[in-house]
Structures are given as structure tokens and as C-alpha cells.
Short mmCIF file of C-alpha atoms in Angstrom, two decimals:
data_model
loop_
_atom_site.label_atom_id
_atom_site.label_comp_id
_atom_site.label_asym_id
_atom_site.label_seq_id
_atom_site.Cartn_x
_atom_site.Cartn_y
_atom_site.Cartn_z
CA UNK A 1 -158.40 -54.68 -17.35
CA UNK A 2 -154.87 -56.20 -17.03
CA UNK A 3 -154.87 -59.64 -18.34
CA UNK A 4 -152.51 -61.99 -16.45
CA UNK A 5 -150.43 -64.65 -18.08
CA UNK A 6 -147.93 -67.18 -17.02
CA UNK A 7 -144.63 -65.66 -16.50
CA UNK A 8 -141.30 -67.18 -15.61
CA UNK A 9 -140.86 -69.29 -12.81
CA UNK A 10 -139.00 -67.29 -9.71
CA UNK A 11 -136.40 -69.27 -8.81
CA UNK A 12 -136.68 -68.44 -4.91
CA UNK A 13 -140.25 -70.55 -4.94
CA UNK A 14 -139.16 -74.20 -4.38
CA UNK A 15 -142.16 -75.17 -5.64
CA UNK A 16 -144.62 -75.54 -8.89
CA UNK A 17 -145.20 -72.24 -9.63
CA UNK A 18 -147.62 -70.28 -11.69
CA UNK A 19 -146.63 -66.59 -11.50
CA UNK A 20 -148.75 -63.55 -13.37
CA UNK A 21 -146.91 -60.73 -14.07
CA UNK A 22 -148.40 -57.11 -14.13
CA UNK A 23 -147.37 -55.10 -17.01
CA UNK A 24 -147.21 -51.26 -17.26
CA UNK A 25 -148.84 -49.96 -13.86
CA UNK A 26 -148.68 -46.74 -12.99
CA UNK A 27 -147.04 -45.13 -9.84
CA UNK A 28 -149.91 -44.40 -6.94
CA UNK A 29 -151.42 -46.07 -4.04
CA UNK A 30 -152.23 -49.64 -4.60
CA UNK A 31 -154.68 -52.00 -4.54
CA UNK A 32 -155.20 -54.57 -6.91
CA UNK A 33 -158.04 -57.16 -6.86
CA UNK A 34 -157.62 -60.51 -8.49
CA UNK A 35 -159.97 -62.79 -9.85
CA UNK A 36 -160.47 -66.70 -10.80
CA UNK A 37 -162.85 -68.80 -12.15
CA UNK A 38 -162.40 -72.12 -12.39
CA UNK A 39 -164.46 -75.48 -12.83
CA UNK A 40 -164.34 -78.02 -10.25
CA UNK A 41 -167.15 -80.85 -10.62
CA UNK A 42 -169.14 -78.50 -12.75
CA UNK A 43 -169.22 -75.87 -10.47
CA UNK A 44 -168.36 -72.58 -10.51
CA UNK A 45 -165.28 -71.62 -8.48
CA UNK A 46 -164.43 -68.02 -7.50
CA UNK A 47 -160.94 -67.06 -5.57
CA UNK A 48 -160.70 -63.22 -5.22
CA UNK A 49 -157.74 -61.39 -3.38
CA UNK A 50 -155.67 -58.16 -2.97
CA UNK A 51 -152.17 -56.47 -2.90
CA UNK A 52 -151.89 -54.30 -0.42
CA UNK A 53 -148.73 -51.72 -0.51
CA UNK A 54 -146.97 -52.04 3.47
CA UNK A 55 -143.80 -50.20 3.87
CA UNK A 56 -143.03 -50.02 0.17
CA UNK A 57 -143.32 -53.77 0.19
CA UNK A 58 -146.54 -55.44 -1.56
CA UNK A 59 -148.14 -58.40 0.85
CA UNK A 60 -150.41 -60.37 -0.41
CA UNK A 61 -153.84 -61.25 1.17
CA UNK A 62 -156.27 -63.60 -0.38
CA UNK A 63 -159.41 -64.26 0.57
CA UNK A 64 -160.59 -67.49 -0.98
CA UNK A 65 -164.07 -68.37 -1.57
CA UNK A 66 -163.46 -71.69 -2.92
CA UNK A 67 -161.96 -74.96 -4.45
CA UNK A 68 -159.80 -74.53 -7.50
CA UNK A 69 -157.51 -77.03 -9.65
CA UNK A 70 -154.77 -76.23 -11.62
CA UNK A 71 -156.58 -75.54 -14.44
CA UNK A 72 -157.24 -71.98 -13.78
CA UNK A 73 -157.58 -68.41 -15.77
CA UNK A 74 -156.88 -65.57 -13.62
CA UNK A 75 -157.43 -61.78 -14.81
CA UNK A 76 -156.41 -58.71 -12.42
CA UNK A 77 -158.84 -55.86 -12.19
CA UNK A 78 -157.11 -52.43 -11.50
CA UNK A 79 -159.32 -50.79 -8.74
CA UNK A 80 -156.37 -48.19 -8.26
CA UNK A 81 -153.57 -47.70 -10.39
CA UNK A 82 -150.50 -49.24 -8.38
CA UNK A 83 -146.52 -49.08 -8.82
CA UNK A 84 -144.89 -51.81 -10.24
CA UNK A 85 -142.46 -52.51 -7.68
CA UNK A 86 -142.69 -56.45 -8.24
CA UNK A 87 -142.97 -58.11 -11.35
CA UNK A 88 -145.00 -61.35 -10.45
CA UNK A 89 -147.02 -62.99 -7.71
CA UNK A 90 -146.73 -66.79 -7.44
CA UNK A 91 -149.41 -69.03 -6.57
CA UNK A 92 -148.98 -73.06 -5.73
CA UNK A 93 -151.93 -74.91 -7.34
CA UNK A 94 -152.87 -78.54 -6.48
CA UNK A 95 -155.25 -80.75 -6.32
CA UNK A 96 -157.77 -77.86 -3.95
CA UNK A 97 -157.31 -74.61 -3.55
CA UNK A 98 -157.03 -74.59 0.50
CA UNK A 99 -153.95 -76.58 0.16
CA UNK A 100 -152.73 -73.98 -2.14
CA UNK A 101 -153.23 -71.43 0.12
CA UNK A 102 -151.63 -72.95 3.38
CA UNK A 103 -148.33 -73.49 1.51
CA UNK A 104 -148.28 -70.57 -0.85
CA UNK A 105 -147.76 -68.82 2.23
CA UNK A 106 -145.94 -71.01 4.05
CA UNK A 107 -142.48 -70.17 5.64
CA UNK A 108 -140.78 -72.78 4.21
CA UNK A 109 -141.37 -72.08 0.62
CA UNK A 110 -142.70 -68.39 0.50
CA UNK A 111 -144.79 -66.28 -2.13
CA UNK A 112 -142.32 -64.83 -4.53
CA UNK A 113 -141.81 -61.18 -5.22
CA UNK A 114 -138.94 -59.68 -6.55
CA UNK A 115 -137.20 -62.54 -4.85
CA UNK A 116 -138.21 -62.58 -1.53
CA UNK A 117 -140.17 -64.91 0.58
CA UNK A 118 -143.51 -64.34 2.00
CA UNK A 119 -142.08 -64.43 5.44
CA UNK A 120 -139.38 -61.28 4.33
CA UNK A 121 -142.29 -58.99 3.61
CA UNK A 122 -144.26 -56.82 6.40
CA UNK A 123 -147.69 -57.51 7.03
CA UNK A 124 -147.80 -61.45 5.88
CA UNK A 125 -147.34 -62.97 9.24
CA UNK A 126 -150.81 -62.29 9.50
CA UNK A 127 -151.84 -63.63 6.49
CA UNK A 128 -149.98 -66.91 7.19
CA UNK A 129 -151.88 -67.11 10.48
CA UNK A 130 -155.15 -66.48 8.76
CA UNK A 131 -154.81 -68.92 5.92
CA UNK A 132 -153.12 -71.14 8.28
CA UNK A 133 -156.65 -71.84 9.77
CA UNK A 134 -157.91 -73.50 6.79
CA UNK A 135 -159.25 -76.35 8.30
CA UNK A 136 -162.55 -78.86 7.25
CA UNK A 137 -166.24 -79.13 6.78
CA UNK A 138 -168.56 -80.99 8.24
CA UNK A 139 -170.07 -82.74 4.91
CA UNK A 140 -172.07 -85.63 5.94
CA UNK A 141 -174.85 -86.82 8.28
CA UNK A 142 -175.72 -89.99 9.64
CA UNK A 143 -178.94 -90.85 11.58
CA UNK A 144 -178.87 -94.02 13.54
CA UNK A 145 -175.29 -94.91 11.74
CA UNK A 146 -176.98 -95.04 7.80
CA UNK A 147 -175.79 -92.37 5.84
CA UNK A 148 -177.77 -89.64 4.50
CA UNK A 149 -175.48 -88.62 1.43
CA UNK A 150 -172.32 -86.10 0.43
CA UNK A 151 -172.77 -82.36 1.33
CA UNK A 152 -177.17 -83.62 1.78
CA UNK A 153 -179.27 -81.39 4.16
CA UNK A 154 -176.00 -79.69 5.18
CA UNK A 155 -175.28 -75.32 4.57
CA UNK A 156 -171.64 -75.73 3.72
CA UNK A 157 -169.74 -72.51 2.82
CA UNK A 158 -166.71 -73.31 -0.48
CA UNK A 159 -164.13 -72.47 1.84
CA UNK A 160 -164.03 -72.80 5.28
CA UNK A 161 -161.94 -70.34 6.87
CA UNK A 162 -161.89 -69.15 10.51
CA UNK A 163 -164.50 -67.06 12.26
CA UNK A 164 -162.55 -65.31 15.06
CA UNK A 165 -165.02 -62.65 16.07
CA UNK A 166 -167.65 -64.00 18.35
CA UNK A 167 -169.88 -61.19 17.93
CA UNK A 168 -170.44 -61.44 14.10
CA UNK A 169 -173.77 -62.80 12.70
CA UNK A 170 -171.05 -65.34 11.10
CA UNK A 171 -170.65 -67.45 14.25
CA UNK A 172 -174.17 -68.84 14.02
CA UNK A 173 -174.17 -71.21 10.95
CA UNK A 174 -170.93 -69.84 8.97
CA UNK A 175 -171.65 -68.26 5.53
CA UNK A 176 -171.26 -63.99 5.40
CA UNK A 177 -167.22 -63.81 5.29
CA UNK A 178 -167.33 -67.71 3.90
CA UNK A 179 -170.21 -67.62 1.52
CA UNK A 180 -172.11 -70.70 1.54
CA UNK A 181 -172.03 -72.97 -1.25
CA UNK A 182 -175.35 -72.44 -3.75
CA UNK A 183 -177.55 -73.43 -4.26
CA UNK A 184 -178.49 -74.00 -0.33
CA UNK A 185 -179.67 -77.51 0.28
CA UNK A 186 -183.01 -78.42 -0.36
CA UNK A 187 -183.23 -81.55 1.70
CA UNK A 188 -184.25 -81.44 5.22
CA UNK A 189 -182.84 -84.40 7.19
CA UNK A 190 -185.36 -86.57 9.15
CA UNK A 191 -184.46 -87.64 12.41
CA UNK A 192 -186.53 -89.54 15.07
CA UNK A 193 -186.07 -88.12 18.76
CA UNK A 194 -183.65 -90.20 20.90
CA UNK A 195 -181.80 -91.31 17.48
CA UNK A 196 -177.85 -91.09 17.00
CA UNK A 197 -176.67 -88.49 15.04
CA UNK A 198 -173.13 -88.56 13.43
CA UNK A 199 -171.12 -85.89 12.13
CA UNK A 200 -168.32 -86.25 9.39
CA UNK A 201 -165.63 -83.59 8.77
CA UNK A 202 -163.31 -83.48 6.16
CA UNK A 203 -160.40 -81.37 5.26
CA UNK A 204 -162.17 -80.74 1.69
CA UNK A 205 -165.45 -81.11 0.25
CA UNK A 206 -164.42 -83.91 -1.88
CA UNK A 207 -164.50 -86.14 1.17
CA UNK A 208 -161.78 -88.54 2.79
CA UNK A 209 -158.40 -88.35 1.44
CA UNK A 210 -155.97 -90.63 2.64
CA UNK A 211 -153.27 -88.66 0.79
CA UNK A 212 -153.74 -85.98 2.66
CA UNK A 213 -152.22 -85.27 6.07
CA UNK A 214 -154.58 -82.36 7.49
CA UNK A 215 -157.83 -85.26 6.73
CA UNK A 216 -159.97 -85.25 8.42
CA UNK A 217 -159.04 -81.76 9.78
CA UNK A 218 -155.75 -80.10 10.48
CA UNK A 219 -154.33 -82.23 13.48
CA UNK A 220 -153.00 -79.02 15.34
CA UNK A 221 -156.20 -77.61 15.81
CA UNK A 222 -156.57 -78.76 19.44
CA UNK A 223 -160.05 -77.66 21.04
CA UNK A 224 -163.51 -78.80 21.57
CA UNK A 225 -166.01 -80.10 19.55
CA UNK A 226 -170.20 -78.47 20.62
CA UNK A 227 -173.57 -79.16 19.22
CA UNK A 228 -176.92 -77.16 19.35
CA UNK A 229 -179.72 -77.13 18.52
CA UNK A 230 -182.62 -74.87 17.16
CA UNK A 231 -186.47 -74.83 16.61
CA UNK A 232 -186.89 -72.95 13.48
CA UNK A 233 -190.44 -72.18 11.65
CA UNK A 234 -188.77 -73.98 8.39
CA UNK A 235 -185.68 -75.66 8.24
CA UNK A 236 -185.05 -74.41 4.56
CA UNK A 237 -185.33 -70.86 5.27
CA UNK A 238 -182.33 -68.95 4.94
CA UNK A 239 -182.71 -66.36 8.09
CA UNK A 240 -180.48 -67.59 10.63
CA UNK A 241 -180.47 -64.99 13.29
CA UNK A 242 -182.46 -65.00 16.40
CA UNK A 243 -182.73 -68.29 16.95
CA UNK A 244 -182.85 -69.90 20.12
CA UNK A 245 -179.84 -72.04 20.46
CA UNK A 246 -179.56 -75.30 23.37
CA UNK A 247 -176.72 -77.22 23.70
CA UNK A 248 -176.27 -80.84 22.97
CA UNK A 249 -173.36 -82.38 23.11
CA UNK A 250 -169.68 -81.41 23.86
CA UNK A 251 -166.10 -82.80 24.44
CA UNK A 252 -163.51 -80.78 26.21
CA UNK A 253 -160.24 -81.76 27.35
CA UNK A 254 -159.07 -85.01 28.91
CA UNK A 255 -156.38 -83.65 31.18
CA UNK A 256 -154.74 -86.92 32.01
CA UNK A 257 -153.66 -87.38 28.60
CA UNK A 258 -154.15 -83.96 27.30
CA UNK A 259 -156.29 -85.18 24.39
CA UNK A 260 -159.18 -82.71 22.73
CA UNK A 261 -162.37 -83.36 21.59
CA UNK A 262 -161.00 -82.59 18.22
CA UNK A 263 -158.13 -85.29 18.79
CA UNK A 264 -160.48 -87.97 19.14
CA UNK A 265 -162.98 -86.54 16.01
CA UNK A 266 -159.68 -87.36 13.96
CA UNK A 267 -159.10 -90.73 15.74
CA UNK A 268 -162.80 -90.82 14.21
CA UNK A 269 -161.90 -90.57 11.11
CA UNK A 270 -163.53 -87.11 11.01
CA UNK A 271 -166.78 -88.57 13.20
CA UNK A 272 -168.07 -87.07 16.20
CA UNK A 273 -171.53 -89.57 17.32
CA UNK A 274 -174.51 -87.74 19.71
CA UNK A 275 -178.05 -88.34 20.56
CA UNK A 276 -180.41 -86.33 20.07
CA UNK A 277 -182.45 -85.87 23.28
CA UNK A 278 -185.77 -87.76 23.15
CA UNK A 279 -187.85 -85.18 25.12
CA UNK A 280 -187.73 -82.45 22.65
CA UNK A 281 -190.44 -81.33 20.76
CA UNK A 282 -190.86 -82.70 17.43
CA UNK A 283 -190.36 -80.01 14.41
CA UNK A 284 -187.93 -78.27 12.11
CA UNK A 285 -184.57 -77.46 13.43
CA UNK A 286 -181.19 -76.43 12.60
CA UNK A 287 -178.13 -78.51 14.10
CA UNK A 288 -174.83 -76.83 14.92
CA UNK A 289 -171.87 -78.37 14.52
CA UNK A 290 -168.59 -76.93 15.37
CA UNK A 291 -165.39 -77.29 16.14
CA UNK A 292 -162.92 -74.37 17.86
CA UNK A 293 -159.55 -74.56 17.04
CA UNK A 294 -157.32 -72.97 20.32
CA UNK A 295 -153.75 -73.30 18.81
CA UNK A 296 -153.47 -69.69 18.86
CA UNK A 297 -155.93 -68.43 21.20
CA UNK A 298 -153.65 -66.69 24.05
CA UNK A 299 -155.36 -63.95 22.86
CA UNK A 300 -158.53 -62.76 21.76
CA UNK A 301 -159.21 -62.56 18.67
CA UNK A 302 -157.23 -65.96 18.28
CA UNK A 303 -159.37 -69.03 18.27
CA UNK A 304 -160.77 -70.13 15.60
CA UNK A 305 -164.13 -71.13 14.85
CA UNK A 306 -165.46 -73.83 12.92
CA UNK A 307 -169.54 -74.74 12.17
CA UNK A 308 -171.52 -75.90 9.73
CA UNK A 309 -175.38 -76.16 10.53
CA UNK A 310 -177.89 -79.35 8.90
CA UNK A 311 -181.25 -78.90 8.59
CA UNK A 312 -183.48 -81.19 10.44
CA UNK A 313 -187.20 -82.67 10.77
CA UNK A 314 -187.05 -83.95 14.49
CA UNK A 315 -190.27 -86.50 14.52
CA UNK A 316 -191.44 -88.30 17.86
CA UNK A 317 -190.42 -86.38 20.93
CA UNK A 318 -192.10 -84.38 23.70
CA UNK A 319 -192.70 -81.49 25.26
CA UNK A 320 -189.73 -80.18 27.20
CA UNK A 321 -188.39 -76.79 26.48
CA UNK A 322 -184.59 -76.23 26.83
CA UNK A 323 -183.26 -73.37 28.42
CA UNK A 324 -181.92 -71.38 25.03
CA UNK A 325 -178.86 -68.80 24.20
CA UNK A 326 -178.37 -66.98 21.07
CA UNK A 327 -175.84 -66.50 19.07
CA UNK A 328 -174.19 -63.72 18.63
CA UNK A 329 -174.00 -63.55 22.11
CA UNK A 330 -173.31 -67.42 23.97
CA UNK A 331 -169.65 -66.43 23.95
CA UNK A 332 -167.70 -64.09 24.87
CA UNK A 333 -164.00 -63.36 23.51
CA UNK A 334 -162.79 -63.27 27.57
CA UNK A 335 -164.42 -66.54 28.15
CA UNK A 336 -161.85 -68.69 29.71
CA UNK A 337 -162.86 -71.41 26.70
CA UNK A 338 -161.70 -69.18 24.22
CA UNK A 339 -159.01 -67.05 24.99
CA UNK A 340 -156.09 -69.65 26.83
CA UNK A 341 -153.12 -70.89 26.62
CA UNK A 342 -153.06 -74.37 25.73
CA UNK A 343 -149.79 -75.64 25.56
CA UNK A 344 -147.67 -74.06 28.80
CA UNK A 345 -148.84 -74.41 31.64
CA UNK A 346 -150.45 -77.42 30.45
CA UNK A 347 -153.90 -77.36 31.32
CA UNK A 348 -155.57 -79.53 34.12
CA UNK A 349 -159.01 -78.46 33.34
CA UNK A 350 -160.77 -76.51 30.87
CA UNK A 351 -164.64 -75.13 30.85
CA UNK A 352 -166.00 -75.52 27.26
CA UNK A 353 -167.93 -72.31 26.09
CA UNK A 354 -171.15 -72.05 26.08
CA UNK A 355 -174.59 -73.34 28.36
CA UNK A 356 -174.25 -76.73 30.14
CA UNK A 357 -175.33 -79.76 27.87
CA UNK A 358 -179.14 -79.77 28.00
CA UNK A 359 -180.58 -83.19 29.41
CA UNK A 360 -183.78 -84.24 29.51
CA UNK A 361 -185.69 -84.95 32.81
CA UNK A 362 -185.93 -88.18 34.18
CA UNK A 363 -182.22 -89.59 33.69
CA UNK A 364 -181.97 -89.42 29.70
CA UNK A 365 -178.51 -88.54 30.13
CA UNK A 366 -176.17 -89.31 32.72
CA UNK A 367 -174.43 -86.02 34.93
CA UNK A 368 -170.54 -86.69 35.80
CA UNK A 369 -168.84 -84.08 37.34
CA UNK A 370 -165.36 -84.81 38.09
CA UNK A 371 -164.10 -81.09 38.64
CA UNK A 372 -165.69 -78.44 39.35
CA UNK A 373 -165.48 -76.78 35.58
CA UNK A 374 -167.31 -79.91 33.94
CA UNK A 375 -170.67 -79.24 31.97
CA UNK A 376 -173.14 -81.65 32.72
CA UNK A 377 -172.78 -84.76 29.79
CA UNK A 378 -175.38 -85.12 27.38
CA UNK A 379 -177.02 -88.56 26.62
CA UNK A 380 -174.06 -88.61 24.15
CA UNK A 381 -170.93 -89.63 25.67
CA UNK A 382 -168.97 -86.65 26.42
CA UNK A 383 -165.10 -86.44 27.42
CA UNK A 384 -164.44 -84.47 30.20
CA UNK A 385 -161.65 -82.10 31.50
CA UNK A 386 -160.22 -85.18 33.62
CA UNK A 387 -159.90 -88.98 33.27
CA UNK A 388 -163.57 -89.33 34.56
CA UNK A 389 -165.87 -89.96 31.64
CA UNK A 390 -169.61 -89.54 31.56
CA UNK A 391 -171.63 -92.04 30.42
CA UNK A 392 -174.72 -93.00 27.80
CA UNK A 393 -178.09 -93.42 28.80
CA UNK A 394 -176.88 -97.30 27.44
CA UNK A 395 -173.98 -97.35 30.11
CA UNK A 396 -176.78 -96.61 33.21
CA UNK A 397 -178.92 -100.04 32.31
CA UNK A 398 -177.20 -103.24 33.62
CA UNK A 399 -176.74 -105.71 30.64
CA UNK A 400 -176.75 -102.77 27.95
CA UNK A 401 -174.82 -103.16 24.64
CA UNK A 402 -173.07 -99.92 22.85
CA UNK A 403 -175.20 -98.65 19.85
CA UNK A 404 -172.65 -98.35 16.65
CA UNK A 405 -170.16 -95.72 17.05
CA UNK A 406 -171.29 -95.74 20.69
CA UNK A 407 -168.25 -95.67 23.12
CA UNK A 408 -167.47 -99.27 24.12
CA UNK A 409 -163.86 -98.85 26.25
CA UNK A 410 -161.35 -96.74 27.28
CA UNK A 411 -159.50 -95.23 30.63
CA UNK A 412 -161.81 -95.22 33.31
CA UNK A 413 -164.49 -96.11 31.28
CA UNK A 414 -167.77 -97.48 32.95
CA UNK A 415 -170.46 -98.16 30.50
CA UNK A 416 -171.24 -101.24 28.09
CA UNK A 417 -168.00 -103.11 27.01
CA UNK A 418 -170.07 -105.17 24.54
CA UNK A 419 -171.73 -103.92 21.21
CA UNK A 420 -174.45 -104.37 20.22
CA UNK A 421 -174.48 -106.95 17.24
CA UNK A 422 -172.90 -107.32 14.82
CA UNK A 423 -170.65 -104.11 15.36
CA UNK A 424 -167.62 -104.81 17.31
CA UNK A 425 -165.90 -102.62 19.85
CA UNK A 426 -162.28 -101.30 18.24
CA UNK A 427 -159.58 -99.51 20.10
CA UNK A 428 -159.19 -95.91 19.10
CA UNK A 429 -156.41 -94.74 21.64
CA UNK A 430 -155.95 -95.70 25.40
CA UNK A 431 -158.95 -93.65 26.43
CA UNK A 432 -161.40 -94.07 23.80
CA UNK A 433 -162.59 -97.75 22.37
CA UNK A 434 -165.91 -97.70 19.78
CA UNK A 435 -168.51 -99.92 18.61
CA UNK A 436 -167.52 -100.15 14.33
#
């Protein structure tokens, strides 16, 4: 065991530093795992990465399992012994551990060996593109707009990293290469059939922070925002896989203004607001949430995938069976969805991944279809890949007020311009006005 304490400060970090320094290693092939615990709201925090040898030249690669403050006690375990051919790693601690990460190996100020910036050293571009996907959790549920607590009925992991690989077990509720938070949650979420659900994301698990400029999620993570559902024999069990997954709700692209579902989540202040279709049958269920992130998705693997899933007691209902997927296995890495180019050309429509938006029979939802790559719109009100916007089931009935956090204005907008009391209908951004 190498014990590592606080060195000097390198002077090429422009930044407050901690740097360990590893004493006396001996010349072979390296790889060096590293190690910290430290205590943030009583809980155990655990932040484990390597050094990897790449032309002569150690990168660094951590894989971070957590939230950390700067109150922190490190140790290195030698796996193999390692040349010392750098006398300290630095690592930027602040107020969470993700930050940390995003600007420990950022270009501007660079991880510090020997002297050199992360961005001299082989290998670390694709670290910084990694970490640079640190994005947000969905933390908290709301059913009919009240509140059902912090981090309640929802399996969050302590970080939130990208999943990239749409064929890994990981894409269905997160967890494996993010382990989930533990104990799971032992509160299942009750939800009447037909009810609004809302989603909250935040860039850490502490909640909003107005301080900090990646709240509610990194605002260059452009891309859609999907929900699905599944039955599940009990909504605490910890068996995700082969589930039968239907979709309920998605936002695409708005082409006119080239605004994401994501974009207006963050307009949200980290909200995205659904129904949850009143035909289903009632019983346990899992809700996915996610988000994909297509910043860097040109090529596959490049987007970057975001869920969370909250456990659910549907109650009410009735009897119809949605068509299903499964996941692994609703995407595909060539799926026009996932691997693009968002920024040039520009794009004038885009086909979210995944089934069409289930709706129930009977006109529960409303079906817009603008272009010809538009999923049909849930009962939720759903932003398509033009300036046409589908409406709620509220928008179809003459007279109809908005529900809260139902959609009350915007461009092209044709449903209810009046909410329903006492909520009042506040402008978001020219294409998107909401009932708050």
C-alpha cells in the first residue's frame, strides 16, 4: 500500500489543487488503482480510477462512482509495480465530485504531470470526452403537480455518467457501469391512471443549484427527452431485464427554431410533465426516464444516454395492452436517432428512437403528424420535428383549461390558452408557454 499525501502545488494547474505524489515505484508496466472515501450527507462515497502507461506518457482515467467534497483521504493501491515517470497527479475538488471531474480534465486548465496539461498527453482526449458527459439525474417525482419527495421511489445511480452502448443490460434503468445508489428505494410511487406525471433533473443529487451553470443538466446536451413504461410482478424487485417496455411520451426536435426536447426540460427548470395513459392496466410498473445527449453522436458509439427508472403502483385503469419492445434491443447504434450530425447540415427533421408513443383507443391522445418522420404524440404534449405541435387530450375539448405544467402557448400552438385555476400560463421561450 502506497499512502498518498498532499504534495506541492504544480504550478502549470491554474487551479486549487490537491496533488498525491507516488514515492519509490518500481520500473514495469503500470497500472495503478486509486481509491477515496469520503462522507457526503452521511453517506459513503467511493471514487476509484487508474493510470494507464500510453506512449511512455501516464493518462489518467477515472471512473467515478460518486459525490465527493473536499474533504477527502485518498490511498493508491499498487496492482502492478509502475515507473515513476511523474511525480504527482492533481485533482480539482469542489463542492461535488462531477464538477471536479469535468474541469480536472478540462483543456483549459489540464491535469498536471510533470508539467504538462491533460490535453499534451496521448490517450486523454478520450477521457475528456467521457467525463465531459457528466450530466444530471432525474431525482424527483410529481403526480398530479404535488411532490413526492428528494431521490423517493426513484433507482438513482451516485454518478451519472454516459451509457453509449445500446446493447448493454445498462441502457434499461442505468446502474452496472454507474452503480446505483444503496440502499435501492423502498417506496413505490402511487399513481392514478390518466394522472400527470412530472420529472425533475438535476445536475447533482443535491437538487437545484442556481450557482451552477450545467443545472438543471449540461445545456449542450441537445437531444430528446422518452418515457416508458413497464408492467413488472413487483416494483421493488431489483431484476430489470426482460421487461416489456411501451413508450409514453417523447420530444424531438422543433426544426423551426432548432430547439430539443432537452432545451425546453432546462427552460423547465429540469421538468419534463406527461400523462400517464388512462387505459392501462392497473399494477406495478417501472417508469423510464431518459434523456440522450447527441452533441457528439456523428458516430456510433457517440450519444450519450441518460435514464433513471421510478417505481410505480398504477391504480384505476383498464385493460389495453401496449404493443412492447425490450431493451437491450429498441435501439440500434445505426438508428438515424442516434448516430447524426446535429449541428451542420442543420437538421429539418429528426425521428426519435424507439416505438411510436403508445395512445390509448378512443382519442386519449391526440395524433399530429406534420412530416413524415413524426411519432404519433402521446396524451402528453409532445414537440415535434417541425413548428406543428401536437396537442393534450385538454386541447381537443372546446372550453378546456391547461392542467399545471400543462402547455398553455407557444408558436403554432392550438390547445387551451387558459389555465386552469389558480395556475397561470408563463412564457418559457417563443414556442413553449406553461401553466405555473
Amino acid at each position: 500500500m502506497v499512502v498518498v499525501g498532499a504534495g506541492p502545488r504544480p504550478a502549470p494547474c491554474g487551479a486549487e489543487v490537491l496533488c498525491q505524489t507516488y514515492d519509490a515505484l518500481p520500473h514495469a508496466p503500470p497500472v495503478i488503482s486509486l481509491n477515496a472515501v469520503s462522507k457526503y450527507s452521511n453517506t459513503d462515497v467511493k471514487i476509484s480510477g487508474s493510470l494507464y502507461l500510453t506512449s511512455n506518457i501516464y493518462s489518467l482515467l477515472l471512473v467515478i462512482f460518486g459525490r465527493g467534497t473536499s474533504a477527502a483521504a485518498f490511498s493508491a493501491t499498487l496492482i502492478r509495480p509502475a515507473p515513476r515517470q511523474f511525480s504527482c497527479a492533481a485533482f480539482l475538488w469542489e463542492k461535488e465530485i462531477h464538477h471536479a471531474a469535468k474541469r480536472v480534465f478540462s483543456r483549459a486548465r489540464g491535469v498536471c504531470f510533470g508539467g504538462e496539461g491533460a490535453h499534451d498527453i496521448p490517450g486523454v482526449s478520450e477521457v475528456v470526452q467521457a467525463l465531459g458527459g457528466l450530466t444530471g439525474y432525474l431525482q424527483q417525482a410529481y403526480v398530479n403537480g404535488v411532490s413526492q419527495g428528494h431521490l423517493t421511489g426513484i433507482r438513482v445511480p451516485d454518478y451519472d455518467g454516459p451509457i453509449t452502448d445500446v446493447t448493454s443490460n445498462d441502457i434499461i434503468c442505468n446502474g452496472g457501469i454507474n452503480p446505483y445508489h444503496t440502499p435501492l428505494p423502498s417506496t413505490v410511487i402511487t399513481v392514478p391512471a390518466g394522472a400527470q406525471f412530472t420529472a425533475e433533473w438535476h445536475h447533482s443529487l443535491v437538487g437545484p443549484d442556481p450557482s451552477d451553470s450545467a443545472d438543471p443538466v449540461d445545456p449542450t446536451h441537445h437531444g430528446p427527452t422518452i418515457t416508458y413504461l413497464a408492467q413488472i410482478p413487483n416494483a421493488l424487485q431489483s431484476t430489470v431485464t426482460g421487461l416489456k417496455w411501451f413508450k409514453i411520451q417523447e420530444d424531438g426536435l422543433v426544426a423551426s427554431n432548432q430547439t430539443w426536447g432537452v432545451d425546453r426540460m432546462i427552460a423547465n427548470k429540469g421538468k419534463v410533465t406527461f400523462t400517464i395513459p388512462p387505459c392501462i392496466p392497473a399494477g406495478q410498473y417501472l417508469l423510464r426516464h431518459e434523456m440522450i445527449a447527441l452533441h457528439s453522436a456523428t458516430t456510433y458509439p457517440g450519444a450519450q444516454f441518460y435514464m433513471e427508472c421510478a417505481q410505480l403502483s398504477i391504480t384505476g385503469g383498464g385493460s389495453t395492452q401496449p404493443a412492447t419492445v425490450s431493451f437491450p434491443g429498441a435501439y440500434k447504434g445505426s438508428d438515424p436517432g442516434i448516430t447524426t450530425n446535429i449541428y451542420y447540415p442543420l437538421l429539418t427533421n429528426y425521428t426519435v428512437p424507439g416505438p411510436p408513443v403508445f395512445t390509448c383507443p378512443g382519442g386519449s391522445g391526440t395524433t399530429v403528424k406534420p412530416s413524415s418522420t413524426v411519432k404519433p404524440a402521446s396524451s402528453s404534449t409532445v414537440k415535434s420535428s417541425s413548428a406543428t405541435k401536437s396537442s393534450s387530450s385538454a386541447a381537443t375539448t372546446t372550453g378546456a383549461t391547461a392542467p399545471h405544467y400543462g402547455q398553455c402557448g407557444g408558436f403554432a400552438w392550438a390547445g387551451p390558452t387558459v389555465c386552469a385555476s389558480p395556475y397561470t400560463c408563463t412564457y418559457v421561450n417563443v414556442d413553449y408557454s406553461q401553466c405555473l
